[in-house]
Coordinates of C-alpha atoms in Angstrom, one line a residue:
Chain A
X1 CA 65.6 31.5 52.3
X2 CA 66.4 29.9 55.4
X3 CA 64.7 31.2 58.7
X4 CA 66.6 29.5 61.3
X5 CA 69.9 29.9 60.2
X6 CA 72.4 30.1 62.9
X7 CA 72.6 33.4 63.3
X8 CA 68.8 33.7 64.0
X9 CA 69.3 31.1 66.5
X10 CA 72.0 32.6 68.2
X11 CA 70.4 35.4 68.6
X12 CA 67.0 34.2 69.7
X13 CA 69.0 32.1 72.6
X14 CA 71.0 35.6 73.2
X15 CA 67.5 37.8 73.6
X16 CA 66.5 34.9 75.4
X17 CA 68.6 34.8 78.2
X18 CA 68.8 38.7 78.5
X19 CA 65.6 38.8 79.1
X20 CA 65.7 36.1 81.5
X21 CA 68.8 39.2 82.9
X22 CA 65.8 41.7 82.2
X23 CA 63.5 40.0 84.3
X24 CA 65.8 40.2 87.1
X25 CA 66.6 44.2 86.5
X26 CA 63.1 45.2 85.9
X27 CA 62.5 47.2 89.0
X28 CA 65.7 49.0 89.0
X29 CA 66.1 49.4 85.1
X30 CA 64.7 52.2 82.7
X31 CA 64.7 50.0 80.0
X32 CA 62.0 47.3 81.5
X33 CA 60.9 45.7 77.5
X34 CA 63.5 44.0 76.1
X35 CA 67.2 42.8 76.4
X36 CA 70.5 45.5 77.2
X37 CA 71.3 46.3 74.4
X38 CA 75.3 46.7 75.8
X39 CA 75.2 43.0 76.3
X40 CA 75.6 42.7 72.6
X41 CA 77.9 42.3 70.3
X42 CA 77.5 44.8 67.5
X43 CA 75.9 42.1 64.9
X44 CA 74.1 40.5 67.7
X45 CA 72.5 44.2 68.2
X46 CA 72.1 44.8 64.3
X47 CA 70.3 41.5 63.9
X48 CA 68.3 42.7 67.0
X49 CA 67.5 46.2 65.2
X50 CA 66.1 43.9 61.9
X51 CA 64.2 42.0 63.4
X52 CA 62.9 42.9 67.1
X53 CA 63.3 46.5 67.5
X54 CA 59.8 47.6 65.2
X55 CA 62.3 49.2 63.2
X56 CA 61.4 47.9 59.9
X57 CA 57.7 47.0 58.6
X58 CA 58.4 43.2 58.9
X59 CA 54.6 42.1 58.8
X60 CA 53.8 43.8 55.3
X61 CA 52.6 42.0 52.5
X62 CA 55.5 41.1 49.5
X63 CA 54.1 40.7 46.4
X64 CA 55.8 37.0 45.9
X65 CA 53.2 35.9 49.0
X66 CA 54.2 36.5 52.6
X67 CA 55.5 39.3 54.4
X68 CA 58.8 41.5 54.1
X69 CA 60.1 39.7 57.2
X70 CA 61.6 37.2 54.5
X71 CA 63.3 40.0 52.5
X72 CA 65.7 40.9 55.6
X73 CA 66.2 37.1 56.1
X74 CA 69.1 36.3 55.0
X75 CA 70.5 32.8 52.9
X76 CA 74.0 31.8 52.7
X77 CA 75.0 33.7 50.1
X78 CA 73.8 36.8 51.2
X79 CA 75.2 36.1 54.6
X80 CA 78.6 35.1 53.8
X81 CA 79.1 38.1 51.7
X82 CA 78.0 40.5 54.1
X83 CA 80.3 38.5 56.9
X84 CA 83.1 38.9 54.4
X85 CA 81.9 42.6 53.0
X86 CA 82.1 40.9 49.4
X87 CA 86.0 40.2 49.8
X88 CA 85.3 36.3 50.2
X89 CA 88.7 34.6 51.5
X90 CA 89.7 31.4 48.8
X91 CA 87.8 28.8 50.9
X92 CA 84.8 30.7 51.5
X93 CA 84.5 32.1 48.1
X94 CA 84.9 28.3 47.2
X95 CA 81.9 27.2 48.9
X96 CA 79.8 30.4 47.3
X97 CA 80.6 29.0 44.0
X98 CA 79.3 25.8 44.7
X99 CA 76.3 26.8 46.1
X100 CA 75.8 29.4 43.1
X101 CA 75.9 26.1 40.9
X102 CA 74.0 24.3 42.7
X103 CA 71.1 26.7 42.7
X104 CA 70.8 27.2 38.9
X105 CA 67.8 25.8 37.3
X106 CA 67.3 25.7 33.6
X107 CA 64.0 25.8 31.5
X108 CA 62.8 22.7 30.0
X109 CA 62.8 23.2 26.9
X110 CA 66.5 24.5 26.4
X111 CA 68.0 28.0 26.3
X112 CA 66.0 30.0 24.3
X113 CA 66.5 33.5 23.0
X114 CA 62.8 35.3 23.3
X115 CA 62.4 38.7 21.8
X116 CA 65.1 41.5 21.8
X117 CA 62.2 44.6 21.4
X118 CA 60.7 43.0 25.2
X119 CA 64.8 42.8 26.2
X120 CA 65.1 46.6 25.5
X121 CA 62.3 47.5 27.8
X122 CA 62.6 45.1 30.6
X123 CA 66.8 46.0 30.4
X124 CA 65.1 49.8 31.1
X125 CA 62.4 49.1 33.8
X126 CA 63.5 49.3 37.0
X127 CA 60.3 48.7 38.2
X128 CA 59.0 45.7 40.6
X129 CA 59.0 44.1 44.4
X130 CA 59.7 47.5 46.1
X131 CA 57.5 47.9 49.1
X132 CA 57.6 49.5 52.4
X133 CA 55.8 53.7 51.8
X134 CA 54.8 52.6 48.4
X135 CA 54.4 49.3 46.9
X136 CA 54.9 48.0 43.2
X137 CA 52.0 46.4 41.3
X138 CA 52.6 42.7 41.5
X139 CA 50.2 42.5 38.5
X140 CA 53.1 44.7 36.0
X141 CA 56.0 42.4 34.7
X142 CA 59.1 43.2 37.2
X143 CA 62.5 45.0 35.1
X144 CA 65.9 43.7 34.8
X145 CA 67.2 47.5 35.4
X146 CA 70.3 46.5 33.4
X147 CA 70.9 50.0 33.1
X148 CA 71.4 51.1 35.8
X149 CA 74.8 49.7 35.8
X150 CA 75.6 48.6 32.6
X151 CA 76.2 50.2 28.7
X152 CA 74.4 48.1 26.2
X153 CA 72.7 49.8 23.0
X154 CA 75.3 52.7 22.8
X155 CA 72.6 55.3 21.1
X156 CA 71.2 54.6 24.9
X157 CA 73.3 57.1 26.8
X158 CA 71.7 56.6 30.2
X159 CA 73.6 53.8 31.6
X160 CA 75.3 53.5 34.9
X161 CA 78.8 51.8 35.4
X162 CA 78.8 49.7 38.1
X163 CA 78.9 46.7 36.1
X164 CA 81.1 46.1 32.8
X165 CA 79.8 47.2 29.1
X166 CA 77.4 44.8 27.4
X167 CA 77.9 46.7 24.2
X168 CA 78.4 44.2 21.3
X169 CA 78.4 41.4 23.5
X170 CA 76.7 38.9 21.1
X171 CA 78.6 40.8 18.1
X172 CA 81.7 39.9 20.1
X173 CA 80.6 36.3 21.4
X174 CA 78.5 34.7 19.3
X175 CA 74.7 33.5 19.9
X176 CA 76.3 29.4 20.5
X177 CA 75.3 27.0 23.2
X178 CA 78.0 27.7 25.4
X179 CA 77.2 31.7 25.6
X180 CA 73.6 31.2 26.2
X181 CA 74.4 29.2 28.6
X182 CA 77.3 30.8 30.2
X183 CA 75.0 34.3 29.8
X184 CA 71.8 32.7 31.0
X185 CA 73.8 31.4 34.2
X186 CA 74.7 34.8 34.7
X187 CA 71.5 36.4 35.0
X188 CA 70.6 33.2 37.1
X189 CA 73.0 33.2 39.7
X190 CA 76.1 35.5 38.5
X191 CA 77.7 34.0 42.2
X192 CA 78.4 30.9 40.5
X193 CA 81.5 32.5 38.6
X194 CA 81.5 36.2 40.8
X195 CA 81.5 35.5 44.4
X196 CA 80.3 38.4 46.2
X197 CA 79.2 40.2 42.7
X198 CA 77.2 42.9 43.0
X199 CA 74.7 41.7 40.5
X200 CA 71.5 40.4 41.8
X201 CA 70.4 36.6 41.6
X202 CA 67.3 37.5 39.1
X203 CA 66.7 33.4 38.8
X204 CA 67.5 32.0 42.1
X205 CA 65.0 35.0 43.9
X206 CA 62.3 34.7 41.7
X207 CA 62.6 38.6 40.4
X208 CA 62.8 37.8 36.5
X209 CA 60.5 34.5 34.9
X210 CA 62.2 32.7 32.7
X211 CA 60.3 34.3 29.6
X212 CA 61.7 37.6 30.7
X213 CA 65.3 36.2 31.1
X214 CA 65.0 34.7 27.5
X215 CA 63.8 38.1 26.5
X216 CA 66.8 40.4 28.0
X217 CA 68.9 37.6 26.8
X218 CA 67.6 38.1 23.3
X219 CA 68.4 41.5 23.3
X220 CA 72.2 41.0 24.6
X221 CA 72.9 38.3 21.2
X222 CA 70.5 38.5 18.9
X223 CA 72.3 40.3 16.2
X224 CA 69.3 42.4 15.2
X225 CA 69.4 43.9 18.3
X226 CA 70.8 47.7 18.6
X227 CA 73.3 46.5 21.7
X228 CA 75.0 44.7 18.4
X229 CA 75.5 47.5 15.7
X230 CA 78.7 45.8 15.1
X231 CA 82.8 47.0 15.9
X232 CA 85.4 48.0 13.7
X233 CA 87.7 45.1 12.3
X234 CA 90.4 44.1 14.9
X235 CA 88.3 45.7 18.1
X236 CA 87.6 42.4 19.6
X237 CA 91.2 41.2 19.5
X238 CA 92.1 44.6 21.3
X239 CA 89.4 43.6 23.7
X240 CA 90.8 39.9 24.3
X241 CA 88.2 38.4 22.2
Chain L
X1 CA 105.7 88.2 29.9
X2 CA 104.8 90.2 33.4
X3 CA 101.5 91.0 32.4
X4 CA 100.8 86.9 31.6
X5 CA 102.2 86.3 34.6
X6 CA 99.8 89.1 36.3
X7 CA 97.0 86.8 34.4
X8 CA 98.1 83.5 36.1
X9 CA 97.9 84.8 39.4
X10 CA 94.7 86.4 38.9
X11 CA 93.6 82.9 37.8
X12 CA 94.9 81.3 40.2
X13 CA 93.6 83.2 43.2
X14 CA 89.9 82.8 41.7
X15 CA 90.4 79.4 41.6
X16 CA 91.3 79.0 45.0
X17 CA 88.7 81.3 45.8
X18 CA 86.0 77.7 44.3
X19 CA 85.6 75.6 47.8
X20 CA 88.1 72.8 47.8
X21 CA 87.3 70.3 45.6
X22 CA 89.1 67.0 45.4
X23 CA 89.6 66.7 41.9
X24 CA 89.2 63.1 41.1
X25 CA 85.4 62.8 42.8
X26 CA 83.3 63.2 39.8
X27 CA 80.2 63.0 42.5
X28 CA 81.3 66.4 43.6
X29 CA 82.8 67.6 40.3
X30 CA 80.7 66.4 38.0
X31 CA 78.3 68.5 39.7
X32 CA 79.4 72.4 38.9
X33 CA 76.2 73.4 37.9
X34 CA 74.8 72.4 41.1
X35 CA 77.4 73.9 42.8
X36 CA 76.6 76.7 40.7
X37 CA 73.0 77.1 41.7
X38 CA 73.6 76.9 45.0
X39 CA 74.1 80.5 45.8
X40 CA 70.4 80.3 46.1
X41 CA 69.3 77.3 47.5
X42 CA 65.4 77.5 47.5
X43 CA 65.8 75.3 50.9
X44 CA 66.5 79.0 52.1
X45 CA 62.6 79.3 51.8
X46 CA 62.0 76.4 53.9
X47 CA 64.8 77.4 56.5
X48 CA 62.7 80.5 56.9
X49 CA 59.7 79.1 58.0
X50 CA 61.8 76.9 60.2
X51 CA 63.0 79.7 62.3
X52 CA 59.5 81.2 62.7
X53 CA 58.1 78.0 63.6
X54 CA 60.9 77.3 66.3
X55 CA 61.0 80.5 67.8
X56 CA 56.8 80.5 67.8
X57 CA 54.9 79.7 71.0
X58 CA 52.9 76.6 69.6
X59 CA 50.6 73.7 70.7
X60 CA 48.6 72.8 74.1
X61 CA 51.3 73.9 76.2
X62 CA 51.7 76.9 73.8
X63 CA 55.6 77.0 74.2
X64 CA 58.4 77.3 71.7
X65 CA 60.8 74.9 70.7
X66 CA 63.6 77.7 72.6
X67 CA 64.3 75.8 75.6
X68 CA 64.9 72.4 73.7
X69 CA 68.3 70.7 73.8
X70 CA 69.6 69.3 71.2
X71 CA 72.9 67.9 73.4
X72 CA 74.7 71.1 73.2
X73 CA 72.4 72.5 76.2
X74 CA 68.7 74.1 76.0
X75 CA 68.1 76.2 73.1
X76 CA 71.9 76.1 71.4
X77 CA 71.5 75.3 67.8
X78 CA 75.2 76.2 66.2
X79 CA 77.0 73.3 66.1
X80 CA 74.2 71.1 67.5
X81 CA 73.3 69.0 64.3
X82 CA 76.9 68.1 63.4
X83 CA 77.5 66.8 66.5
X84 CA 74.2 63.8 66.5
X85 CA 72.7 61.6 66.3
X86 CA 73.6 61.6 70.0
X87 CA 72.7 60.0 73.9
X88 CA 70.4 61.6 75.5
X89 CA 69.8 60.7 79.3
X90 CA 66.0 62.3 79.2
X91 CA 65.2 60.0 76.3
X92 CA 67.5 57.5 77.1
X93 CA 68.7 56.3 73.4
X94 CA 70.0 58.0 70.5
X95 CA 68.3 60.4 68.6
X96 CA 68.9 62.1 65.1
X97 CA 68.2 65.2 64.5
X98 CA 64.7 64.8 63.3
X99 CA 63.6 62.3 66.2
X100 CA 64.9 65.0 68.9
X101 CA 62.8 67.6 67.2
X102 CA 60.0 65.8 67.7
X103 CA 61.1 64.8 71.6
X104 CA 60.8 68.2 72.2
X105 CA 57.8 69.0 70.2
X106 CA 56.1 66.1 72.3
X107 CA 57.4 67.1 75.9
X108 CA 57.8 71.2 75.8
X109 CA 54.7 72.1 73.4
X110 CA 52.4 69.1 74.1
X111 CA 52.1 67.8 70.3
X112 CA 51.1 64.1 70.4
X113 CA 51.7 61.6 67.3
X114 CA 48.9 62.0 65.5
X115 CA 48.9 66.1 65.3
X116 CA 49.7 67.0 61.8
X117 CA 52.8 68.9 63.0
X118 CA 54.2 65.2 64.1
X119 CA 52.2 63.3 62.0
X120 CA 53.2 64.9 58.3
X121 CA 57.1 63.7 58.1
X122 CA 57.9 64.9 54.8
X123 CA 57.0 67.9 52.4
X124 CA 55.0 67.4 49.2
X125 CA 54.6 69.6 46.4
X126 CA 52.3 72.1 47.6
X127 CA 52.7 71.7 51.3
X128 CA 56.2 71.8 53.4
X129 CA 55.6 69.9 56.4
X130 CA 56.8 71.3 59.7
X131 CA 59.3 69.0 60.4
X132 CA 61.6 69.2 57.6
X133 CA 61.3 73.5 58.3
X134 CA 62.1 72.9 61.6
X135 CA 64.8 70.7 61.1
X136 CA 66.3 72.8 57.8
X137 CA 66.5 75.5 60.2
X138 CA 68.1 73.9 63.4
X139 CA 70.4 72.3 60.4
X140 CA 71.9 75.5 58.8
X141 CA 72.8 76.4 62.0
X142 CA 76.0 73.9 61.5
X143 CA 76.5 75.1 58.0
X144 CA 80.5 74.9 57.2
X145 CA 81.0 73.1 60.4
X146 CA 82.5 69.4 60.6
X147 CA 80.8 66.7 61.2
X148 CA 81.6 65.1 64.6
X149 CA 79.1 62.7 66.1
X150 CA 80.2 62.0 69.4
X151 CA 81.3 59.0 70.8
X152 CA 81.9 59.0 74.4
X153 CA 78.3 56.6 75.9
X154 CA 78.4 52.9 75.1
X155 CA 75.1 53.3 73.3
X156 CA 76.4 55.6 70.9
X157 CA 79.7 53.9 69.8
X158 CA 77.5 50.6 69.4
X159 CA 74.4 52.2 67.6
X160 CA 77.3 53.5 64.7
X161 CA 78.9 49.6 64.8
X162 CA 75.5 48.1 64.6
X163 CA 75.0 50.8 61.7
X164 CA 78.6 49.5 59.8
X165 CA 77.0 45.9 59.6
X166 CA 73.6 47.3 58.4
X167 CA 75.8 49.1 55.8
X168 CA 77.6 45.6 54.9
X169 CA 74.3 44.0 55.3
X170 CA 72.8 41.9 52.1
X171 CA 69.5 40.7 51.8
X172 CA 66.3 41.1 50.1
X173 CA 64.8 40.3 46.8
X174 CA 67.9 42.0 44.9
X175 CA 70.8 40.8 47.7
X176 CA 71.6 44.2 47.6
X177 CA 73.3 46.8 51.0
X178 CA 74.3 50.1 51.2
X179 CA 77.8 48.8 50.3
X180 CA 75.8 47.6 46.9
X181 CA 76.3 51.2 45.7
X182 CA 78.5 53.5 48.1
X183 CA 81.9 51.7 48.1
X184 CA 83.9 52.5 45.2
X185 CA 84.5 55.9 43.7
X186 CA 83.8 57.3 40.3
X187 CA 80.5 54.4 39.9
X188 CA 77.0 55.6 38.7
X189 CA 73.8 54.4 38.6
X190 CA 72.5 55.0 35.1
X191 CA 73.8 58.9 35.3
X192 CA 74.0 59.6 38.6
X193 CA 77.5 59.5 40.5
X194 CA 77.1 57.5 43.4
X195 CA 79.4 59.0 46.7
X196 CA 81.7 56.7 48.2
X197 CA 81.8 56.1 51.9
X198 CA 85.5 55.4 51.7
X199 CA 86.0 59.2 50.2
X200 CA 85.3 61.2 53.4
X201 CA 85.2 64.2 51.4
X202 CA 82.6 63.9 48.9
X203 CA 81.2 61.1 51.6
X204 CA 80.5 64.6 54.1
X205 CA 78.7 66.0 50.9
X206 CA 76.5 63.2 50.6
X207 CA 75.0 63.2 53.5
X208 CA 74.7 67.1 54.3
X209 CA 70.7 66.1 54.9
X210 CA 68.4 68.8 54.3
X211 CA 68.4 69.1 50.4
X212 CA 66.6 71.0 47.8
X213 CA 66.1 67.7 45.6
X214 CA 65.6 69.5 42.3
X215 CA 64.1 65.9 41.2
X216 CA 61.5 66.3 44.2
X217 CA 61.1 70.3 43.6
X218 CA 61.1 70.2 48.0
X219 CA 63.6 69.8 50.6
X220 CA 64.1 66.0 52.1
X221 CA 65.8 64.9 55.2
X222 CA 68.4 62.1 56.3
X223 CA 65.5 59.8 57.2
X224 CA 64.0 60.2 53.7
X225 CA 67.1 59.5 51.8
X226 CA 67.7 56.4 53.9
X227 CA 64.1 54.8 53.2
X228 CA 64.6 55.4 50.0
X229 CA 67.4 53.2 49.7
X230 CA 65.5 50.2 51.4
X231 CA 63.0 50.7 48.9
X232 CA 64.8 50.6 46.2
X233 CA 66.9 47.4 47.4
X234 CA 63.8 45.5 47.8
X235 CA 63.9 45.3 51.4
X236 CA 61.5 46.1 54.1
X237 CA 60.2 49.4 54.6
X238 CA 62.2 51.2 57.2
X239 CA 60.3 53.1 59.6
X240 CA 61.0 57.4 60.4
X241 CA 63.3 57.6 63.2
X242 CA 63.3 53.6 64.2
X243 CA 66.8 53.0 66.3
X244 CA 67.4 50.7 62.8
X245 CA 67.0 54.3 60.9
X246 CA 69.6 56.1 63.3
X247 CA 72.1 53.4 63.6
X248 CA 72.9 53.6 60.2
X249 CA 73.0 57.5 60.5
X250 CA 75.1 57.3 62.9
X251 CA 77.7 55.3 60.9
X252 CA 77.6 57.2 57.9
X253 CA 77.8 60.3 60.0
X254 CA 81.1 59.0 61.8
X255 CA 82.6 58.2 58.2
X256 CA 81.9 61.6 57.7
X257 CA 83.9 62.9 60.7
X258 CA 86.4 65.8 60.1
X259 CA 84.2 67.1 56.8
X260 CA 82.8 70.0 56.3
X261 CA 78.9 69.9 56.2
X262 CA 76.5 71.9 53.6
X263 CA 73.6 72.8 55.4
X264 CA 70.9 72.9 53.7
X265 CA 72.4 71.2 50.6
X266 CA 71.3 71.3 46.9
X267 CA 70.9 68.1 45.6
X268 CA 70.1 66.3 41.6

């Protein structure tokens, strides 16, 4: 993450000089602490409600070190999506992209699929890195939550929608360099080929270690696994496969 | 022929007799049985001991909560909650609902922070905490009504625009916002439909705060829903009634503007 983007800046040198404003007002004003709110633009006056108003609990601990302050922090990515509410124009969507790409790291010993019976249950556990009124365990593995918005063994009918179906996806693709990698990428940084996606970066921010990702991965192409009971003859051609 | 015909139009008129539904929101479709159930809303429990607990002379000033004014002048309650979070000159900032309860509980009965009636902000199993009753109650009194937050001071039309880029707002260990999960239609985590705020209608459902969550077996407020969220996105804990809390209310109240409110509401 980067502290001092230039958003934080702009806004520290905007408190700044309304309080030097304040200063001046103090004896008249109601509203003695702190800058006039009505000076502000809207995101000037969000960024202000983040990060100097008390309103969120910014000193807590987060179990990856530190405090929570860095969660509302915002990096590029995050902040060019939220400029952009997730419609990036061509240019900007470019430079997203390339960012994605460059922030992928792979493990050193190849792509490896782990085991598809850990997949299952880390694809089910939404647990991990909430904190604020209660806090996750940082000592219990964090989940992928991959259903919460995607279809993947179809006995499993407890699956949100906000993401495609993963049903049959190594049946469909294959288990081959390219789709580990193109799949590993994915759970990496899924920016580097959906702009704006929805889809958390579960290897750039740290959530899921690379033994879990090699573990969900397992359990999206391994063909043992139930999200690959197999489709009728012709299904993947209907599906543009 | 005539007496089929006699059987549509008994049909039909019971159908238009179900509240208006927009057909294509499975959030609000999907959930007949709810709607079902809530002929008897066990919030109706909790709304009771509201109304005794507002109308009861309490704490060291040992006054009622009758002369507080919730914008609509002392002591009016119909109408009052549909039209906040709101200015108030006395307090000078906005307040929601549940932050101008406790104003008055502060200033008119002499409650301070730390008294259990301030200091207890939501219900648990086997205790409803004063707050949500009062607020349940002060609530239902806008039952039917349409939301319509106003908009007139400079602080409130740029607490709901600083609440719009909250909404837009990604960060935190999952890069997630509000908009992550509440702008398109017909989307569900795991089995849950997920209300849109670009579909006023089932958008006005969604955030008729109180609920009976049957999940929770109590009734939960606006202020509980919306630290939920944070939690789940993995970003910092929001704190009851911050100005953070109520700009975001106050946007998602305005995209609720012209729709009807259910108050209390029955909720998964």
């Amino acid at each position: 993450m980067y502290p001092w983007n230039h958003r934080t800046v702009m806004v520290t040198a905007l408190l700044a000089l309304a309080g030097i404003v304040g200063c001046a007002q103090q004896e008249t004003s109601e509203r003695s602490q702190g800058p006039d709110p009505l000076e502000m633009t809207p995101e000037a006056y969000a960024e202000y409600l983040v990060f100097e108003s008390g309103s969120f609990r910014l000193d807590q601990p987060v179990q990856e070190g530190g405090d929570a302050r860095q969660r509302m922090e915002q990096d590029e990515i995050q902040r060019l999506c939220s400029e952009t509410r997730n419609r990036p124009p061509a240019d900007v969507a470019g430079r997203i992209v390339r960012r994605a790409r460059e922030s992928i790291r792979y493990p050193e010993d190849g792509i490896q699929l782990g085991d598809w019976r850990k997949g299952a249950e880390l694809a089910r556990s939404g647990y991990g890195y909430r904190v604020g009124h209660r806090n996750d365990d940082p000592d219990r593995t964090a989940g992928g939550n991959c259903y919460a918005c995607h279809q993947m063994d179809p006995d499993e009918l407890g699956y949100g929608n906000l993401g495609p179906s993963l049903t049959n996806y190594g049946e469909l693709r294959g288990q081959g360099e390219s789709v580990r990698r193109f799949v590993y990428e994915m759970i990496y940084n899924p920016h580097a080929y959906f702009p704006c996606t929805n889809m958390p970066r579960f290897g750039v921010n740290d959530f899921l270690s690379q033994e879990s990702i090699s573990h969900i991965m397992a359990y999206l192409l391994d063909p043992e696994s139930p999200v690959n009971p197999g489709i009728e003859p012709g299904e993947g051609e209907r599906r543009g496969l | 022929m005539l007496r089929r015909l006699l059987w549509y139009s008994i049909l039909l008129s019971g159908l238009a007799c179900v509240p208006a539904v927009a057909s294509d929101s499975p959030y609000l479709t999907k959930r007949q049985q709810l709607m079902m159930l809530a002929e008897s809303n066990p919030a109706e429990l909790t709304l009771w001991k509201g109304e005794e607990l507002f109308h009861e002379k309490r704490g060291p000033k040992n006054a009622s909560l009758e002369a507080c004014d919730f914008g609509l002048g002392p002591g009016v309650l119909e109408g009052a909650y549909v039209q906040m979070p709101r200015y108030f000159e006395d307090a000078s900032r906005v307040m929601d609902l549940e932050s101008r309860i406790i104003y008055c509980m502060k200033t008119l009965q002499g409650f301070t922070e730390e008294d259990e009636p301030i200091a207890r902000k939501h219900s648990s199993a086997d205790h409803t905490a004063d707050l949500v009753a009062l607020y349940t109650y002060i609530a239902s009194q806008s039952d039917g009504m349409k939301w319509d937050p106003p908009m007139e001071h400079p602080m409130e039309k740029l607490t709901r625009d600083a609440g719009e880029v909250l909404f837009y707002r990604r960060a935190g260990k999952m890069d997630f916002g509000c908009v992550s999960c509440h702008s398109e239609q017909r989307k569900r985590i795991r089995l849950s439909y997920l209300p849109s705020v670009h579909q006023p209608e089932e958008w006005a459902k969604a955030i008729s705060w109180p609920a009976y969550r049957i999940g929770h077996g109590v009734v939960r407020s606006s202020q509980h829903r919306v630290r939920g969220c944070y939690w789940q996105m993995r970003q910092a804990g929001l704190n009851f009634g911050s100005e953070a809390s109520i700009a975001i209310l106050s946007f998602w109240t305005d995209r609720a503007r012209g729709h009807v409110a259910t108050l209390p509401d029955l909720k998964r």
